[in-house]
Amino acid sequence: GIPREKLENSALRFGSLGARRNSIGVFGVGLNRALFKLGKSFKITSETKHEKTSISLDTDEYFSHDDWHVPIVDESKGNATGTTIEIHELTHDAAEDFSNSKWMEDFIYHIQRRYEKFLNEGLEIEVNTESIKGHAVEIKNADFPIQTRDFRKDDVEASITAGQHSLHMYPYEAEKAGRAKDNDGELTKEYGWTVYCNDRAVLFSDRTKDTGVNGKFHGEHYGFVGKGDFTGKSQYLPWNTTKTGVDLKHAITKKAVVIMEKHNEN
């Protein structure tokens, strides 16, 4: 759970930096953006070993005041530590999205890819009571050995790795394995680059200039996958504000893209 002091002074405050080195939070924008975008009212209830507190907000009423004070209430302590967020009166856009089966399918896929490292290390996420498993794209060390380049820029460490998709087979490999054909078709959407910032995937299976792919992604690239891992203090990482892309102006991104370009050409 979140301690009372942090819930009152940090959880919904803009401009508070993540305290941990490998945090995926930066300036306290993500939670606020999600809450205000999804619904017109919400309640956060959090219980630690020592206390239980809650915050209830009506967004229209909250924004009508100049003093953005967060009203925190002490609750009777139970036996279930943790934090629960309830969102009510969904916005029109949010209600439409959640009722759209195709959107939900895409939503689950994004969870599987963006948080695959966390999910595979014990994080539990359920959508409509369905437990979501992380979907990792792995690189195999076969006829084309894995290539890795590590470097550091300022307070960020980077590792660029490239090779062949662990499940991909060239025609001669398929023949050797006794298969009638290779499996390019079923893996096509997984080829390209996955970029992580503190283990959160900000790009996955990317085939654009953001990862040094100059021009169209051709069939000759089938089977190729690469990974870029960036770790460090969250405010120095090369991600955009929504954590769904990279900052191409960041010094470490520029260096990484040069390395990626060479892998793409090879």
CSV table of C-alpha atoms in Angstrom, one decimal:
chain,number,residue,atom,x,y,z
A,1,GLY,CA,0.0,0.0,0.0
A,2,ILE,CA,0.9,3.7,-0.2
A,3,PRO,CA,1.6,5.4,3.2
A,4,ARG,CA,-0.7,8.2,4.2
A,5,GLU,CA,2.0,10.9,3.8
A,6,LYS,CA,2.9,9.8,0.3
A,7,LEU,CA,-0.8,9.5,-0.8
A,8,GLU,CA,-1.5,13.0,0.5
A,9,ASN,CA,1.7,14.8,-0.7
A,10,SER,CA,3.1,12.8,-3.7
A,11,ALA,CA,0.7,10.4,-5.4
A,12,LEU,CA,-1.4,12.9,-7.2
A,13,ARG,CA,1.1,15.7,-7.3
A,14,PHE,CA,2.7,16.9,-10.6
A,15,GLY,CA,6.5,17.5,-10.5
A,16,SER,CA,7.5,14.8,-8.0
A,17,LEU,CA,10.4,12.8,-9.3
A,18,GLY,CA,10.5,9.0,-8.9
A,19,ALA,CA,12.7,8.2,-5.9
A,20,ARG,CA,14.1,4.9,-7.1
A,21,ARG,CA,16.8,4.7,-9.7
A,22,ASN,CA,15.0,2.3,-12.0
A,23,SER,CA,11.5,3.8,-11.6
A,24,ILE,CA,9.2,4.1,-14.6
A,25,GLY,CA,7.6,7.2,-13.2
A,26,VAL,CA,9.0,10.6,-13.9
A,27,PHE,CA,7.0,13.7,-13.0
A,28,GLY,CA,3.7,12.3,-11.6
A,29,VAL,CA,1.8,12.8,-14.8
A,30,GLY,CA,0.7,9.3,-15.7
A,31,LEU,CA,-1.7,8.5,-12.9
A,32,ASN,CA,-3.3,11.9,-13.0
A,33,ARG,CA,-3.7,11.7,-16.8
A,34,ALA,CA,-5.3,8.2,-16.6
A,35,LEU,CA,-7.7,9.1,-13.8
A,36,PHE,CA,-9.0,12.3,-15.3
A,37,LYS,CA,-9.2,10.8,-18.8
A,38,LEU,CA,-11.1,7.7,-17.8
A,39,GLY,CA,-13.8,8.9,-15.5
A,40,LYS,CA,-15.6,11.8,-13.8
A,41,SER,CA,-15.0,10.5,-10.3
A,42,PHE,CA,-12.7,8.1,-8.6
A,43,LYS,CA,-11.6,6.7,-5.2
A,44,ILE,CA,-8.2,5.5,-4.2
A,45,THR,CA,-8.1,3.3,-1.1
A,46,SER,CA,-4.7,2.2,0.2
A,47,GLU,CA,-3.8,0.1,3.2
A,48,THR,CA,-0.3,-0.5,4.7
A,49,LYS,CA,0.7,-2.6,7.7
A,50,HIS,CA,0.0,0.4,9.9
A,51,GLU,CA,-2.8,2.4,8.4
A,52,LYS,CA,-5.6,2.7,5.9
A,53,THR,CA,-6.6,5.8,4.0
A,54,SER,CA,-8.6,6.9,1.0
A,55,ILE,CA,-9.1,9.8,-1.5
A,56,SER,CA,-12.4,10.4,-3.2
A,57,LEU,CA,-12.5,13.1,-6.0
A,58,ASP,CA,-15.2,14.4,-8.3
A,59,THR,CA,-13.1,15.8,-11.2
A,60,ASP,CA,-15.5,18.7,-12.1
A,61,GLU,CA,-15.6,19.9,-8.5
A,62,TYR,CA,-11.9,19.4,-8.1
A,63,PHE,CA,-11.0,21.6,-11.0
A,64,SER,CA,-13.5,24.3,-10.1
A,65,HIS,CA,-11.3,25.3,-7.1
A,66,ASP,CA,-8.0,27.2,-7.2
A,67,ASP,CA,-6.8,25.2,-4.2
A,68,TRP,CA,-6.1,21.7,-5.5
A,69,HIS,CA,-6.1,20.2,-2.1
A,70,VAL,CA,-6.3,16.4,-2.0
A,71,PRO,CA,-8.9,15.3,0.6
A,72,ILE,CA,-7.5,12.3,2.4
A,73,VAL,CA,-9.7,10.3,4.8
A,74,ASP,CA,-8.6,7.8,7.5
A,75,GLU,CA,-10.4,4.4,7.2
A,76,SER,CA,-10.8,1.5,9.6
A,77,LYS,CA,-7.8,-0.8,9.1
A,78,GLY,CA,-8.5,-4.3,7.7
A,79,ASN,CA,-6.2,-7.1,6.9
A,80,ALA,CA,-5.6,-6.6,3.1
A,81,THR,CA,-2.6,-4.4,2.3
A,82,GLY,CA,-2.5,-2.9,-1.1
A,83,THR,CA,-4.0,-0.1,-3.2
A,84,THR,CA,-7.3,-0.1,-5.0
A,85,ILE,CA,-8.5,2.5,-7.5
A,86,GLU,CA,-12.1,2.6,-8.5
A,87,ILE,CA,-13.2,4.9,-11.4
A,88,HIS,CA,-16.8,5.8,-11.9
A,89,GLU,CA,-18.9,7.7,-14.4
A,90,LEU,CA,-16.7,6.7,-17.3
A,91,THR,CA,-16.1,9.3,-20.0
A,92,HIS,CA,-17.9,8.7,-23.3
A,93,ASP,CA,-14.6,7.8,-25.1
A,94,ALA,CA,-13.5,5.4,-22.3
A,95,ALA,CA,-16.9,3.7,-22.2
A,96,GLU,CA,-16.9,3.2,-26.0
A,97,ASP,CA,-13.3,1.8,-25.9
A,98,PHE,CA,-14.1,-0.7,-23.2
A,99,SER,CA,-17.2,-2.0,-25.0
A,100,ASN,CA,-15.2,-2.5,-28.2
A,101,SER,CA,-13.9,-6.1,-28.5
A,102,LYS,CA,-11.2,-5.2,-31.0
A,103,TRP,CA,-10.0,-2.4,-28.8
A,104,MET,CA,-9.9,-4.7,-25.8
A,105,GLU,CA,-7.9,-7.3,-27.8
A,106,ASP,CA,-5.4,-4.6,-28.8
A,107,PHE,CA,-5.3,-3.3,-25.2
A,108,ILE,CA,-4.4,-6.8,-23.9
A,109,TYR,CA,-1.7,-7.1,-26.5
A,110,HIS,CA,-0.1,-3.8,-25.5
A,111,ILE,CA,-0.1,-4.9,-21.9
A,112,GLN,CA,1.6,-8.2,-22.9
A,113,ARG,CA,4.3,-6.4,-24.8
A,114,ARG,CA,4.9,-3.2,-22.8
A,115,TYR,CA,5.1,-4.9,-19.4
A,116,GLU,CA,6.3,-8.3,-20.5
A,117,LYS,CA,9.5,-8.1,-18.3
A,118,PHE,CA,7.4,-7.2,-15.3
A,119,LEU,CA,4.8,-9.8,-16.0
A,120,ASN,CA,7.4,-12.5,-16.5
A,121,GLU,CA,9.0,-11.5,-13.2
A,122,GLY,CA,5.8,-11.8,-11.0
A,123,LEU,CA,3.6,-8.8,-11.7
A,124,GLU,CA,0.0,-9.9,-12.0
A,125,ILE,CA,-2.5,-8.1,-14.3
A,126,GLU,CA,-6.0,-9.3,-15.0
A,127,VAL,CA,-8.4,-8.0,-17.6
A,128,ASN,CA,-12.0,-9.1,-17.1
A,129,THR,CA,-10.8,-11.8,-14.7
A,130,GLU,CA,-8.3,-13.1,-17.4
A,131,SER,CA,-4.7,-13.3,-16.2
A,132,ILE,CA,-2.4,-11.6,-18.7
A,133,LYS,CA,0.9,-13.2,-19.5
A,134,GLY,CA,3.9,-11.3,-20.8
A,135,HIS,CA,4.8,-11.8,-24.5
A,136,ALA,CA,8.5,-11.7,-25.0
A,137,VAL,CA,10.3,-11.8,-28.4
A,138,GLU,CA,13.5,-13.7,-27.8
A,139,ILE,CA,16.8,-13.8,-29.8
A,140,LYS,CA,18.5,-17.1,-30.6
A,141,ASN,CA,22.1,-17.8,-30.9
A,142,ALA,CA,22.2,-19.9,-34.1
A,143,ASP,CA,24.0,-19.6,-37.4
A,144,PHE,CA,23.8,-15.8,-37.0
A,145,PRO,CA,25.3,-15.1,-33.5
A,146,ILE,CA,23.8,-12.6,-31.2
A,147,GLN,CA,25.5,-9.2,-31.4
A,148,THR,CA,25.6,-6.9,-28.4
A,149,ARG,CA,27.0,-3.4,-27.8
A,150,ASP,CA,27.0,-1.8,-24.4
A,151,PHE,CA,27.8,1.8,-23.6
A,152,ARG,CA,27.0,4.6,-21.2
A,153,LYS,CA,26.1,8.2,-21.7
A,154,ASP,CA,25.9,10.6,-18.7
A,155,ASP,CA,23.7,8.7,-16.1
A,156,VAL,CA,22.1,6.2,-18.5
A,157,GLU,CA,23.4,2.7,-19.4
A,158,ALA,CA,22.5,1.2,-22.8
A,159,SER,CA,22.7,-2.2,-24.3
A,160,ILE,CA,21.9,-2.8,-28.0
A,161,THR,CA,21.4,-6.5,-29.0
A,162,ALA,CA,20.4,-7.9,-32.4
A,163,GLY,CA,20.0,-11.3,-34.0
A,164,GLN,CA,17.4,-13.8,-35.2
A,165,HIS,CA,14.0,-14.3,-33.8
A,166,SER,CA,14.1,-17.4,-31.6
A,167,LEU,CA,11.2,-19.0,-33.4
A,168,HIS,CA,12.1,-17.9,-36.9
A,169,MET,CA,13.4,-20.4,-39.5
A,170,TYR,CA,15.0,-19.8,-42.8
A,171,PRO,CA,14.0,-22.3,-45.5
A,172,TYR,CA,17.1,-24.5,-44.9
A,173,GLU,CA,16.4,-24.5,-41.2
A,174,ALA,CA,12.8,-25.6,-41.8
A,175,GLU,CA,13.9,-28.3,-44.1
A,176,LYS,CA,16.5,-29.5,-41.5
A,177,ALA,CA,13.7,-29.6,-38.9
A,178,GLY,CA,11.4,-31.6,-41.2
A,179,ARG,CA,9.0,-28.8,-41.8
A,180,ALA,CA,7.4,-28.2,-45.2
A,181,LYS,CA,8.0,-24.4,-45.0
A,182,ASP,CA,9.4,-21.7,-42.9
A,183,ASN,CA,7.2,-19.7,-40.4
A,184,ASP,CA,7.8,-16.1,-41.7
A,185,GLY,CA,4.1,-15.4,-42.0
A,186,GLU,CA,3.1,-16.1,-38.4
A,187,LEU,CA,6.0,-14.1,-37.0
A,188,THR,CA,6.1,-11.1,-39.3
A,189,LYS,CA,4.5,-8.6,-36.8
A,190,GLU,CA,7.2,-9.4,-34.3
A,191,TYR,CA,10.2,-8.5,-36.4
A,192,GLY,CA,12.0,-5.2,-35.7
A,193,TRP,CA,13.2,-3.4,-32.6
A,194,THR,CA,11.9,-3.4,-29.1
A,195,VAL,CA,13.2,-0.6,-26.9
A,196,TYR,CA,13.0,-0.7,-23.1
A,197,CYS,CA,13.4,2.1,-20.6
A,198,ASN,CA,13.9,0.6,-17.1
A,199,ASP,CA,12.3,-2.6,-18.4
A,200,ARG,CA,9.1,-0.9,-19.8
A,201,ALA,CA,8.8,-1.4,-23.5
A,202,VAL,CA,8.3,2.0,-25.1
A,203,LEU,CA,8.6,0.7,-28.6
A,204,PHE,CA,8.0,-2.9,-29.8
A,205,SER,CA,8.6,-4.5,-33.2
A,206,ASP,CA,9.4,-1.1,-34.5
A,207,ARG,CA,10.5,-0.7,-38.1
A,208,THR,CA,10.8,3.1,-38.4
A,209,LYS,CA,13.5,5.7,-38.4
A,210,ASP,CA,13.1,5.9,-34.6
A,211,THR,CA,15.2,2.7,-34.6
A,212,GLY,CA,17.4,3.4,-37.6
A,213,VAL,CA,15.3,1.6,-40.2
A,214,ASN,CA,15.8,3.8,-43.3
A,215,GLY,CA,13.2,3.1,-45.9
A,216,LYS,CA,10.7,0.3,-46.2
A,217,PHE,CA,11.0,-2.9,-44.1
A,218,HIS,CA,11.7,-5.5,-46.8
A,219,GLY,CA,11.4,-9.3,-46.8
A,220,GLU,CA,15.1,-9.5,-46.4
A,221,HIS,CA,14.7,-8.3,-42.9
A,222,TYR,CA,12.3,-11.2,-42.0
A,223,GLY,CA,13.7,-13.0,-38.9
A,224,PHE,CA,15.6,-9.9,-37.6
A,225,VAL,CA,14.9,-8.7,-34.1
A,226,GLY,CA,16.7,-6.2,-32.0
A,227,LYS,CA,16.5,-4.9,-28.5
A,228,GLY,CA,17.6,-1.6,-26.9
A,229,ASP,CA,17.8,-1.6,-23.1
A,230,PHE,CA,18.2,1.8,-21.4
A,231,THR,CA,18.5,1.9,-17.6
A,232,GLY,CA,19.0,4.8,-15.2
A,233,LYS,CA,17.2,7.6,-13.3
A,234,SER,CA,13.8,7.9,-15.0
A,235,GLN,CA,14.1,11.7,-15.7
A,236,TYR,CA,17.3,11.0,-17.8
A,237,LEU,CA,15.9,8.2,-19.9
A,238,PRO,CA,15.3,8.7,-23.7
A,239,TRP,CA,11.5,8.2,-23.7
A,240,ASN,CA,8.7,10.7,-24.5
A,241,THR,CA,6.2,12.0,-22.0
A,242,THR,CA,3.7,9.2,-22.7
A,243,LYS,CA,6.4,6.5,-22.6
A,244,THR,CA,5.2,5.2,-26.0
A,245,GLY,CA,8.2,6.3,-28.0
A,246,VAL,CA,11.8,7.6,-27.9
A,247,ASP,CA,13.2,11.1,-27.8
A,248,LEU,CA,15.2,11.3,-31.0
A,249,LYS,CA,16.9,14.5,-29.7
A,250,HIS,CA,18.4,12.7,-26.7
A,251,ALA,CA,22.1,12.2,-26.9
A,252,ILE,CA,22.0,8.5,-26.0
A,253,THR,CA,19.2,7.9,-28.5
A,254,LYS,CA,21.3,9.4,-31.3
A,255,LYS,CA,24.2,7.1,-30.5
A,256,ALA,CA,21.9,4.1,-30.2
A,257,VAL,CA,20.3,4.8,-33.6
A,258,VAL,CA,23.7,4.8,-35.3
A,259,ILE,CA,24.4,1.3,-33.9
A,260,MET,CA,20.9,0.1,-34.8
A,261,GLU,CA,21.3,1.4,-38.4
A,262,LYS,CA,24.4,-0.8,-38.8
A,263,HIS,CA,22.6,-3.8,-37.6
A,264,ASN,CA,19.7,-3.1,-39.9
A,265,GLU,CA,22.1,-2.9,-42.9
A,266,ASN,CA,23.7,-6.2,-41.9
